[in-house]
Amino acid sequence: MKNTLYIIDDHNMVRIGLKTWLENHTQWRVSKDFASSNECLDFLDDLKSPNKADSGENIFPEIIIVDVQLINETGFSFVKKLSEKWSEIKCVMYSMYDTTGFVLQAKDSGAKGYISKVAKEEELVHCLEVVQSGGTYLEQYMLDAQNKIDSIVSILSKQERNIFEALLQEKSNKQICDELFISARTVENYTSRLYAKIGVKNREELIAKYK
């Protein structure tokens, strides 16, 4: 249904506050909100029943606003799953993290918008309007940073890109090992290769170059 949203955020006050502001100041209606992505996915699965979908509060959203970091999970995995099952539903990632690594991962996951929680309310509404009309949206300072790395990521393999994202998110080698299920030696080898391709000596230079 037009101008209908879901919100996924594990902070109750953020969810309620965002829902209240949107419904009181814009044309957007927040039909459902969830504390976890699994709750949302289960609800959408349940709506496949013709007797439940589009009845009362049970309506499919145009857009889902999802936090990047949820309890014991990330919003990125949710966006990937949603894109596979309901490609017609668009996602906007809403987060306190605004570094290029998170924005790049959101883009790779299939998100159509990325906006920080410190952005003004009017910018969030603008983001929703752009995504609703079929576009993609980043705040200007994020867009400037993303433009700097476009030429780099195009020459990286999938695994190099994954590690590049993680380095820009300032994750440790152990965190990268755990998330990508690879050995410490493999991370070191990929990291050295990345430094050579990008033309930096260490991760501090890499982060500074693409911040």
Short mmCIF file of N, CA and C in Angstrom, two decimals, residues 68 76 93 97-109 111 113-115 137-138 141-143 145-146 149 165 169:
data_model
loop_
_atom_site.label_atom_id
_atom_site.label_comp_id
_atom_site.label_asym_id
_atom_site.label_seq_id
_atom_site.Cartn_x
_atom_site.Cartn_y
_atom_site.Cartn_z
N VAL A 68 21.08 -0.89 11.27
CA VAL A 68 22.22 -1.68 10.84
C VAL A 68 22.57 -2.75 11.88
N PHE A 76 22.12 -6.03 7.61
CA PHE A 76 22.56 -6.41 6.28
C PHE A 76 22.02 -7.78 5.87
N MET A 93 18.42 1.74 5.29
CA MET A 93 19.16 1.46 6.51
C MET A 93 19.35 2.76 7.28
N TYR A 97 26.00 4.35 12.66
CA TYR A 97 27.27 4.17 11.94
C TYR A 97 27.18 4.83 10.57
N ASP A 98 28.16 5.68 10.25
CA ASP A 98 28.09 6.38 8.98
C ASP A 98 29.40 6.31 8.19
N THR A 99 30.26 5.34 8.52
CA THR A 99 31.52 5.22 7.81
C THR A 99 31.31 4.53 6.47
N THR A 100 32.27 4.70 5.57
CA THR A 100 32.13 4.18 4.21
C THR A 100 31.97 2.67 4.17
N GLY A 101 32.59 1.96 5.12
CA GLY A 101 32.49 0.50 5.14
C GLY A 101 31.07 0.03 5.34
N PHE A 102 30.34 0.68 6.23
CA PHE A 102 28.95 0.30 6.48
C PHE A 102 28.07 0.66 5.29
N VAL A 103 28.33 1.82 4.71
CA VAL A 103 27.53 2.25 3.55
C VAL A 103 27.76 1.30 2.37
N LEU A 104 29.01 0.91 2.16
CA LEU A 104 29.33 -0.01 1.07
C LEU A 104 28.67 -1.36 1.28
N GLN A 105 28.67 -1.86 2.52
CA GLN A 105 28.05 -3.14 2.81
C GLN A 105 26.53 -3.06 2.62
N ALA A 106 25.94 -1.93 2.98
CA ALA A 106 24.51 -1.75 2.77
C ALA A 106 24.17 -1.81 1.30
N LYS A 107 24.97 -1.15 0.49
CA LYS A 107 24.78 -1.15 -0.96
C LYS A 107 24.88 -2.57 -1.51
N ASP A 108 25.91 -3.32 -1.06
CA ASP A 108 26.09 -4.70 -1.51
C ASP A 108 24.95 -5.61 -1.06
N SER A 109 24.34 -5.28 0.07
CA SER A 109 23.24 -6.10 0.59
C SER A 109 21.94 -5.89 -0.19
N ALA A 111 20.31 -2.62 -0.09
CA ALA A 111 19.58 -1.47 0.45
C ALA A 111 19.51 -0.35 -0.57
N GLY A 113 18.66 2.85 0.38
CA GLY A 113 18.98 4.10 1.04
C GLY A 113 19.75 3.84 2.31
N TYR A 114 20.57 4.81 2.71
CA TYR A 114 21.34 4.70 3.96
C TYR A 114 21.37 6.10 4.55
N ILE A 115 20.91 6.21 5.79
CA ILE A 115 20.86 7.53 6.42
C ILE A 115 21.20 7.40 7.89
N TYR A 137 19.48 6.58 -2.23
CA TYR A 137 19.77 7.79 -1.49
C TYR A 137 20.88 7.59 -0.47
N LEU A 138 21.83 8.52 -0.49
CA LEU A 138 22.85 8.66 0.54
C LEU A 138 22.93 10.13 0.91
N TYR A 141 27.50 13.87 2.37
CA TYR A 141 28.87 13.58 2.81
C TYR A 141 29.19 12.10 2.64
N MET A 142 28.17 11.23 2.74
CA MET A 142 28.38 9.81 2.48
C MET A 142 28.61 9.57 0.99
N LEU A 143 27.85 10.29 0.17
CA LEU A 143 27.97 10.14 -1.28
C LEU A 143 29.36 10.53 -1.76
N ALA A 145 32.14 10.33 -0.12
CA ALA A 145 33.07 9.27 0.26
C ALA A 145 32.90 8.04 -0.62
N GLN A 146 31.64 7.69 -0.93
CA GLN A 146 31.39 6.53 -1.77
C GLN A 146 31.95 6.72 -3.17
N ILE A 149 35.53 5.59 -3.57
CA ILE A 149 35.91 4.17 -3.55
C ILE A 149 35.32 3.37 -4.72
N GLU A 165 35.44 -3.90 3.12
CA GLU A 165 34.34 -3.36 3.91
C GLU A 165 34.63 -3.48 5.40
N GLN A 169 35.28 -0.65 8.37
CA GLN A 169 34.45 -0.65 9.58
C GLN A 169 35.30 -0.78 10.84
#
